[in-house]
């Protein structure tokens, strides 16, 4: 049973709220949030992108809201909701499903989306990137080491007692630290006091401890004393990971970016932010609120944000095709043994009409492309299949078809699943499909005919961010795992990702002779440190007060090392990082 409502915003849309509290159709609420709210809890909990943002303890959802104008009126009405204001007109709201539907009718609200799951970009140097030349005092570069610049690492934590993050006097180089898991922030004075007590044996453990090692390794590369920006000041955000999930939510990244930029403004220092996380959910065209937030922050204050391209390059998690009117196209998906669930996203143009069927290895078939049908639930053997077609929306001219296959007991049926497109009237025909990140799937799972292009992860898709790929072993090559992006030219308009590559294979962590790391997680801090060096040369030393954002990106690209004649390249961007050549000395 449903109750009919009319939209208060003056548009012609109408929508339904299920009396059990489930959302149906509302053009201001993203597709995945509508699906997640209309799926039983036992099914939703098994799909990370669907479950991300829901707190079982108080039955609330965390949502991301893009707004127009003040929210004072709304906050006075929704007094039982928790509002957190971010930079540039974005908010994170914690509230019930009923309030979400009501919020979507308010004129100040532009769009609402839910958090997504993000994962380490770990696949599991400095001389290559011309870092040492730029650091040398006797060279024309004057010895740039990131001094006076803030390097912000938003990751899994840090070892604050590591010598890499101490100065010559044994004091911390970390100016501020926020541990999201505890909600506690620390100043440099507080960190120094904790370190003194730790050395004296008064305390046994240090705050913001990095259990995985990922954040510590990223920070050592970017701004450790043996790293790239070895004299930079440091900001640390330890990402919260409540509930023991294996993923980080997009909202945690957004809060971290907001914190770091506000601290940079407080300290009156330029800042480079490092994000070595990514996910595959989205159309990869920069249109989600998360991606737009990153873009807007790149235009805020004296800031640059470096993000990894991801490690989906050889993961068989992307399929691209083109529909032709009247033809049938079959995209085959192998699902390995012991997969408890899998989700499939299909993104196509709204003007292209096609019937899309999901065909199980045992022959059962169901249609997943019915428009305006709301969330559709199917049962096949021991599996529940939840799907919904949605679009176009305010920030995307196309249509999304989302389907999740979840085992209600045991595992989903292994074998070859077929996604069949029967095209009717087609104008453009191009479409893309994505699976969850390769790190979450068994080795046997993936498309039989995968497309390596468009395998870059979100938020590396953000247009103003510096998107970083990993160099391969051969000169001028990209690592096979490094995600492939996009290269779109139209007159003077150019959108190319990744922007640049950096060493990311077998990187030896300073201070640990035995350990090497591989992945775009570790190529990214190379570029983060390089950006800090350029900011020191430009802003701190007074050579160019506008050395940040798009200008800094342009100088990194200008100095990149290129092998070959065709640039940009969807795998290598504009070339390989060379810090010394990027500094515009005369």
XYZ file of C-alpha atoms in Angstrom:
586
model
C 0.000 0.000 0.000
C 1.292 3.460 -0.885
C 0.346 7.034 -0.049
C 0.414 9.565 -2.886
C 2.168 12.896 -2.397
C 2.648 15.894 -4.665
C 6.003 17.601 -4.952
C 6.205 20.933 -3.094
C 8.850 22.378 -5.393
C 6.403 23.434 -8.108
C 7.389 20.784 -10.648
C 5.004 18.216 -12.107
C 6.621 15.199 -10.518
C 4.611 13.050 -8.160
C 5.922 10.228 -6.088
C 4.924 7.591 -3.577
C 6.045 6.875 -0.053
C 5.482 3.293 0.981
C 3.704 3.212 4.339
C 6.452 0.922 5.631
C 8.917 3.735 5.028
C 10.336 2.833 1.623
C 11.047 5.401 -1.087
C 9.668 4.964 -4.551
C 10.153 7.570 -7.279
C 11.516 11.045 -6.626
C 13.665 12.909 -9.174
C 15.711 14.624 -6.454
C 16.815 11.365 -4.836
C 19.452 9.271 -6.571
C 18.630 5.842 -7.893
C 20.820 3.825 -5.521
C 19.319 5.456 -2.430
C 15.820 4.638 -3.654
C 16.806 1.021 -4.313
C 18.560 0.688 -0.951
C 15.586 2.064 0.974
C 13.194 -0.298 -0.814
C 15.245 -3.456 -0.208
C 14.897 -5.713 2.815
C 17.603 -5.287 5.405
C 18.961 -8.830 5.148
C 19.554 -8.331 1.411
C 20.819 -4.751 1.640
C 23.420 -5.571 4.290
C 25.204 -7.908 1.881
C 25.753 -5.240 -0.813
C 28.307 -2.620 0.362
C 27.158 0.188 -1.953
C 23.554 -0.328 -0.843
C 24.306 -0.595 2.878
C 26.861 2.235 3.100
C 25.433 5.080 5.168
C 22.815 3.142 7.145
C 23.223 2.997 10.926
C 21.409 0.030 12.381
C 21.762 1.322 15.949
C 19.303 4.187 15.463
C 17.783 3.280 12.061
C 19.072 6.431 10.380
C 20.674 7.144 7.018
C 23.623 9.390 6.316
C 23.006 11.347 3.106
C 24.863 13.923 1.013
C 22.864 17.012 0.078
C 23.606 19.709 -2.493
C 21.783 22.908 -1.610
C 20.899 26.366 -2.876
C 20.938 29.049 -0.203
C 20.672 28.819 3.562
C 19.325 25.765 5.375
C 18.282 27.731 8.479
C 14.575 27.269 7.751
C 14.963 23.547 7.076
C 17.054 22.980 10.197
C 14.366 24.659 12.307
C 11.787 22.205 10.918
C 13.787 18.959 10.968
C 14.993 19.270 14.539
C 15.523 15.526 14.932
C 18.022 15.430 12.042
C 21.764 16.022 12.375
C 23.196 18.551 9.884
C 26.922 18.994 9.137
C 27.833 21.889 6.847
C 30.722 21.433 4.423
C 32.371 23.923 2.103
C 30.762 25.174 -1.126
C 27.087 24.549 -0.284
C 27.269 20.834 0.554
C 25.836 19.188 3.656
C 25.936 15.757 5.258
C 22.649 14.946 6.979
C 21.839 12.082 9.310
C 18.125 11.360 9.505
C 15.307 8.842 9.026
C 14.006 7.596 5.703
C 10.777 9.553 6.207
C 12.685 12.814 6.582
C 14.715 12.106 3.443
C 11.565 11.964 1.357
C 10.279 15.166 2.926
C 13.641 16.938 2.519
C 13.564 16.193 -1.196
C 10.473 18.399 -1.527
C 12.093 21.468 0.019
C 13.039 24.260 -2.430
C 16.519 24.679 -0.893
C 17.421 21.073 -1.727
C 18.861 20.439 -5.194
C 19.737 16.749 -4.973
C 20.268 13.956 -2.436
C 22.556 10.944 -2.720
C 23.801 8.277 -0.353
C 27.396 7.449 0.574
C 29.231 4.890 -1.554
C 31.871 2.353 -0.617
C 35.507 3.240 -1.389
C 38.526 0.953 -1.183
C 42.332 1.170 -0.959
C 44.025 1.532 -4.332
C 46.594 -1.048 -3.266
C 47.847 -3.631 -5.745
C 48.912 -6.493 -3.940
C 61.329 6.088 -7.217
C 61.994 9.268 -6.304
C 64.803 9.387 -8.951
C 62.325 8.369 -11.659
C 60.192 11.415 -10.868
C 63.129 13.918 -10.864
C 62.533 14.657 -7.176
C 66.149 14.664 -6.003
C 67.217 17.164 -8.665
C 64.552 19.645 -7.557
C 65.562 19.205 -3.899
C 69.254 19.947 -4.434
C 70.219 23.346 -2.982
C 72.953 23.978 -5.539
C 70.638 23.659 -8.541
C 68.586 26.377 -10.226
C 65.528 25.126 -8.313
C 66.975 26.315 -5.005
C 66.164 23.212 -3.012
C 62.374 22.926 -2.808
C 61.205 20.388 -0.220
C 57.616 21.451 0.483
C 58.570 23.794 3.322
C 55.722 26.088 4.348
C 53.143 23.937 2.560
C 50.583 21.624 4.173
C 50.387 18.057 2.900
C 47.093 16.495 3.981
C 46.807 12.708 4.005
C 43.268 11.369 4.372
C 43.700 7.664 4.984
C 43.734 4.807 7.485
C 45.841 6.496 10.163
C 49.487 7.116 10.983
C 52.289 6.198 13.357
C 52.851 9.594 14.956
C 56.023 8.307 16.634
C 57.690 7.353 13.359
C 60.882 9.361 12.788
C 59.636 10.137 9.280
C 57.122 12.551 10.803
C 59.424 14.180 13.366
C 61.776 17.120 12.926
C 65.445 17.209 13.915
C 64.489 18.073 17.499
C 62.154 15.118 17.817
C 59.015 17.240 17.650
C 56.109 16.308 15.438
C 55.708 17.756 11.954
C 51.967 17.061 12.161
C 50.199 20.394 12.715
C 46.765 18.850 13.241
C 45.267 15.365 13.355
C 41.620 14.285 13.318
C 40.791 10.714 14.262
C 37.323 10.073 12.842
C 37.063 6.751 14.679
C 37.080 8.558 18.031
C 36.018 12.048 16.976
C 39.075 13.530 18.705
C 41.307 16.196 17.147
C 44.889 16.873 18.188
C 47.079 19.940 17.756
C 50.832 19.720 17.298
C 51.323 20.709 20.947
C 49.024 17.913 22.099
C 50.810 15.391 19.868
C 54.195 16.441 21.269
C 52.868 16.019 24.815
C 51.563 12.526 23.979
C 54.912 11.581 22.411
C 56.778 12.745 25.515
C 54.512 10.649 27.753
C 54.929 7.684 25.418
C 58.724 7.904 25.567
C 58.537 8.109 29.368
C 56.258 5.084 29.498
C 53.315 7.048 30.889
C 51.121 5.999 27.942
C 51.288 2.664 26.156
C 49.532 3.388 22.861
C 49.500 6.277 20.433
C 46.337 7.790 18.920
C 45.234 7.366 15.297
C 47.189 4.120 15.006
C 47.206 2.717 11.485
C 46.223 -0.943 11.721
C 46.546 -1.622 7.978
C 49.754 0.331 7.339
C 48.261 1.867 4.182
C 47.928 5.419 5.500
C 51.352 5.374 7.108
C 52.982 4.221 3.871
C 51.144 6.839 1.812
C 52.218 9.582 4.229
C 55.862 8.433 4.245
C 55.993 8.661 0.440
C 54.252 12.046 0.243
C 55.814 13.903 3.153
C 58.066 11.657 5.245
C 61.602 12.850 5.917
C 62.738 10.295 3.339
C 59.772 11.033 1.099
C 59.047 13.625 -1.568
C 57.966 16.783 0.315
C 60.316 16.074 3.214
C 59.985 19.478 4.913
C 56.247 19.998 4.475
C 53.917 20.470 7.412
C 51.440 17.628 7.761
C 47.695 17.275 8.286
C 46.289 13.818 9.016
C 42.728 12.527 8.927
C 42.266 8.958 10.108
C 39.146 7.801 8.333
C 36.395 6.347 10.471
C 35.373 2.785 9.786
C 32.549 2.032 12.184
C 30.975 -1.391 12.177
C 34.111 -3.189 11.020
C 33.338 -2.692 7.339
C 36.083 -3.321 4.807
C 35.328 -0.070 3.042
C 35.312 3.666 3.636
C 32.275 5.846 2.884
C 32.401 8.813 0.529
C 31.016 11.008 3.318
C 34.082 10.269 5.445
C 36.328 11.477 2.625
C 34.182 14.616 2.199
C 34.393 15.442 5.896
C 38.154 14.925 5.750
C 38.648 17.222 2.754
C 36.496 19.886 4.412
C 38.537 19.632 7.630
C 41.877 19.933 5.840
C 40.924 22.971 3.770
C 39.483 24.741 6.812
C 42.727 24.044 8.697
C 44.764 25.406 5.788
C 42.696 28.600 5.876
C 43.214 28.812 9.650
C 46.999 28.427 9.256
C 47.171 30.630 6.112
C 49.119 27.943 4.264
C 48.584 26.350 0.844
C 47.501 22.721 0.996
C 47.749 19.578 -1.137
C 45.282 16.818 -0.268
C 46.046 13.140 -0.963
C 43.224 10.628 -1.561
C 44.344 7.057 -2.274
C 40.852 5.549 -2.311
C 38.365 4.884 -5.082
C 35.164 3.112 -6.038
C 33.378 2.033 -9.194
C 29.804 3.170 -8.534
C 28.709 6.002 -10.836
C 28.624 7.047 -14.476
C 32.289 8.172 -14.364
C 31.425 11.540 -15.926
C 31.873 13.702 -12.821
C 28.167 14.227 -12.157
C 27.678 12.857 -8.632
C 27.501 15.197 -5.644
C 30.704 13.596 -4.342
C 32.625 14.401 -7.535
C 31.174 17.918 -7.725
C 32.214 18.533 -4.115
C 35.801 17.557 -4.946
C 35.738 19.843 -7.997
C 34.397 22.791 -6.013
C 36.973 22.271 -3.264
C 39.727 22.363 -5.902
C 38.585 25.927 -6.616
C 38.514 26.868 -2.931
C 41.404 28.672 -1.289
C 44.972 27.682 -2.328
C 44.308 23.991 -2.750
C 45.102 21.054 -5.012
C 43.709 17.538 -4.591
C 45.552 14.452 -5.877
C 43.555 11.237 -6.375
C 44.561 7.804 -7.625
C 43.174 6.463 -10.895
C 42.590 3.060 -9.267
C 43.723 -0.471 -10.047
C 40.894 -1.723 -12.280
C 42.923 -1.693 -15.522
C 43.079 -5.465 -15.888
C 40.260 -6.374 -13.524
C 37.473 -7.287 -16.006
C 35.061 -5.016 -14.122
C 34.042 -2.780 -17.040
C 32.186 -3.456 -20.287
C 31.525 -0.935 -23.041
C 29.374 -1.460 -26.115
C 27.226 0.220 -28.742
C 23.615 -0.633 -29.507
C 22.218 -0.584 -33.040
C 18.503 -0.193 -33.707
C 16.829 -3.578 -34.135
C 19.898 -5.607 -33.104
C 20.594 -7.817 -30.100
C 23.798 -7.526 -28.050
C 24.853 -10.093 -25.446
C 27.326 -9.113 -22.729
C 28.517 -12.216 -20.911
C 29.493 -12.105 -17.262
C 31.358 -14.949 -15.568
C 30.571 -15.352 -11.890
C 32.993 -17.494 -9.944
C 32.314 -19.859 -7.087
C 31.586 -18.549 -3.607
C 30.282 -15.100 -4.552
C 27.638 -14.117 -1.955
C 26.484 -11.105 -3.980
C 27.314 -8.913 -6.940
C 25.932 -5.660 -8.304
C 25.809 -4.485 -11.914
C 25.461 -0.889 -13.086
C 24.395 -0.086 -16.639
C 24.635 3.524 -17.823
C 23.213 4.491 -21.211
C 21.666 7.472 -22.980
C 18.031 8.098 -22.070
C 17.135 8.589 -25.738
C 18.272 5.040 -26.570
C 15.438 2.567 -26.057
C 16.335 -1.044 -25.356
C 14.933 -4.020 -23.502
C 17.549 -5.359 -21.074
C 17.314 -8.885 -19.707
C 19.369 -10.727 -17.131
C 19.683 -14.423 -18.013
C 20.956 -16.874 -15.394
C 23.240 -19.827 -16.260
C 20.264 -22.108 -15.571
C 18.117 -20.308 -18.162
C 15.859 -18.149 -15.989
C 15.458 -14.663 -17.426
C 14.036 -11.413 -16.180
C 13.660 -7.872 -17.511
C 15.553 -5.208 -15.539
C 14.965 -2.170 -17.769
C 11.306 -1.283 -17.116
C 11.130 2.483 -16.710
C 8.932 4.010 -13.981
C 8.407 0.577 -12.451
C 10.021 1.480 -9.143
C 12.197 -1.079 -7.425
C 11.569 -4.577 -8.804
C 12.232 -7.728 -6.770
C 12.718 -11.159 -8.356
C 13.428 -14.567 -6.835
C 15.444 -17.217 -8.694
C 16.304 -20.365 -6.742
C 18.250 -19.210 -3.650
C 18.782 -15.684 -5.008
C 17.011 -12.351 -4.669
C 17.531 -9.956 -7.590
C 16.739 -6.297 -6.958
C 16.700 -3.866 -9.889
C 15.577 -0.391 -10.875
C 15.796 1.761 -13.999
C 16.146 5.491 -13.365
C 16.841 8.645 -15.313
C 17.509 11.112 -16.664
C 18.299 13.185 -13.585
C 19.358 16.745 -12.739
C 23.064 16.014 -13.294
C 22.944 13.220 -15.861
C 21.196 13.127 -19.223
C 21.279 9.349 -19.351
C 19.658 6.404 -17.660
C 20.950 4.024 -15.005
C 19.845 0.429 -14.651
C 21.062 -1.055 -11.388
C 20.752 -4.724 -10.468
C 21.991 -6.574 -7.392
C 22.100 -10.375 -7.243
C 22.160 -11.570 -3.635
C 22.177 -15.112 -2.279
C 19.559 -15.617 0.427
C 21.445 -18.778 1.408
C 24.790 -20.143 0.262
C 26.174 -18.395 -2.813
C 24.841 -17.026 -6.081
C 24.826 -19.395 -9.050
C 28.266 -19.544 -10.642
C 28.745 -19.768 -14.391
C 28.038 -17.503 -17.353
C 25.301 -14.928 -16.868
C 24.053 -13.069 -19.938
C 23.017 -9.415 -20.013
C 20.984 -9.152 -23.216
C 20.207 -5.832 -24.903
C 17.429 -5.855 -27.511
C 17.650 -2.422 -29.109
C 14.596 -0.555 -30.400
C 15.025 3.097 -31.400
C 18.642 4.135 -30.874
C 20.203 7.561 -31.452
C 23.642 7.201 -29.871
C 23.900 3.602 -28.679
C 26.965 3.767 -26.449
C 26.666 2.317 -22.956
C 28.907 1.275 -20.085
C 28.608 -1.345 -17.361
C 30.598 -1.594 -14.144
C 30.961 -4.240 -11.468
C 32.262 -3.648 -7.920
C 36.054 -3.178 -7.566
C 38.243 -6.137 -8.491
C 39.549 -6.313 -4.913
C 36.070 -7.352 -3.734
C 35.502 -10.129 -6.306
C 36.871 -13.624 -6.823
C 39.456 -14.032 -9.581
C 37.005 -15.957 -11.751
C 34.415 -13.166 -11.733
C 34.334 -10.592 -14.521
C 33.107 -9.793 -18.006
C 34.275 -12.243 -20.669
C 34.996 -9.365 -23.058
C 35.998 -6.538 -20.735
C 36.829 -3.023 -21.877
C 39.991 -1.576 -20.298
C 38.923 2.005 -21.055
C 36.876 3.868 -18.426
C 38.325 1.753 -15.636
C 39.392 4.803 -13.624
C 37.725 4.992 -10.225
C 35.637 7.656 -8.548
C 36.532 10.338 -7.348
C 39.541 10.315 -9.711
C 36.917 11.219 -12.312
C 36.584 14.716 -10.805
C 37.601 17.155 -13.505
C 39.640 19.598 -11.415
C 41.441 17.017 -9.290
C 44.867 15.735 -10.323
C 44.201 12.120 -11.298
C 47.298 9.910 -10.975
C 48.112 6.635 -12.724
C 51.054 4.295 -12.137
C 54.072 3.951 -14.427
C 54.872 0.531 -15.852
C 58.256 -1.157 -15.742
C 59.134 -0.244 -19.327
C 59.962 3.425 -20.025
C 56.923 5.339 -21.198
C 54.459 2.600 -20.242
C 51.620 2.446 -17.726
C 51.312 -0.366 -15.204
C 48.902 -3.015 -16.456
C 46.738 -2.701 -13.341
C 46.539 1.105 -13.517
C 43.031 2.247 -14.416
C 42.365 3.629 -17.882
C 40.511 6.888 -18.195
C 39.059 9.054 -20.892
C 40.389 11.303 -23.635
C 37.752 13.642 -25.096
C 38.706 16.472 -27.454
C 36.351 18.965 -29.075
C 37.974 22.137 -30.323
C 39.687 23.756 -27.350
C 37.667 21.636 -24.923
C 39.713 18.757 -23.546
C 38.843 16.297 -20.802
C 41.585 13.753 -20.181
C 42.127 11.355 -17.273
C 44.487 10.375 -15.790
C 46.351 13.664 -15.786
C 49.773 12.183 -15.100
C 51.515 8.985 -13.997
C 54.141 8.394 -11.323
C 56.135 5.442 -9.972
C 53.722 2.925 -8.452
C 55.320 -0.521 -8.849
C 57.544 -2.029 -6.144
C 57.976 1.248 -4.266
C 60.305 0.685 -1.334
C 59.014 2.333 1.816
C 61.746 4.516 3.390
C 62.968 3.039 6.652
C 61.819 -0.472 5.756
C 64.397 -2.304 3.648
C 62.235 -5.381 3.291
C 58.879 -3.947 2.230
C 57.795 -2.738 -1.186
C 54.315 -1.592 -2.163
C 52.506 -1.488 -5.481
C 49.395 0.346 -6.641
C 48.108 3.748 -7.636
C 47.674 4.331 -3.885
C 51.440 4.871 -3.833
C 51.846 6.678 -7.145
C 49.419 9.336 -5.908
C 51.508 10.558 -2.926
C 54.465 10.967 -5.298
C 52.431 13.603 -7.133
C 51.058 15.019 -3.878
C 54.594 15.638 -2.659
C 55.568 17.093 -6.036
C 52.617 19.493 -5.874
C 53.806 20.654 -2.447
C 57.259 21.356 -3.898
C 55.737 23.476 -6.666
C 53.617 25.341 -4.111
C 56.727 26.105 -2.074
C 58.525 27.450 -5.146
C 55.528 29.494 -6.225
C 53.593 30.598 -3.139
C 56.008 30.306 -0.201
C 59.059 31.662 -2.068
C 57.024 34.324 -3.831
C 57.629 33.259 -7.428
C 53.954 32.666 -8.266
C 51.146 33.265 -5.759
C 48.694 31.335 -7.964
C 50.555 28.027 -8.023
C 47.604 25.820 -7.085
C 44.534 24.246 -8.670
C 44.426 24.104 -12.449
C 47.595 26.175 -12.827
C 49.629 23.753 -10.728
C 48.194 20.846 -12.708
C 49.202 22.560 -15.955
C 52.808 22.937 -14.768
C 52.997 19.286 -13.716
C 51.716 18.286 -17.151
C 54.087 20.662 -18.924
C 57.093 19.111 -17.178
C 56.024 15.494 -17.609
C 58.281 13.090 -19.490
C 56.682 11.788 -22.682
C 57.636 8.835 -24.854
C 55.841 8.774 -28.198
C 53.789 11.318 -30.103
C 50.139 10.781 -29.153
C 49.070 12.657 -26.029
C 47.092 12.624 -23.853
C 46.744 8.880 -23.471
C 43.935 7.096 -21.600
C 46.490 5.026 -19.665
C 49.412 7.455 -19.254
C 47.651 10.801 -19.211
C 50.045 13.553 -20.278
C 53.163 11.615 -19.316
C 55.344 10.649 -16.364
C 55.960 12.951 -13.420
C 59.198 14.965 -13.492
C 59.236 17.522 -10.682
C 62.359 19.384 -11.761
C 61.069 19.980 -15.289
C 57.725 21.160 -13.891
C 59.210 24.067 -11.945
C 59.100 27.036 -14.346
C 62.553 28.459 -13.631
C 64.130 30.704 -16.262
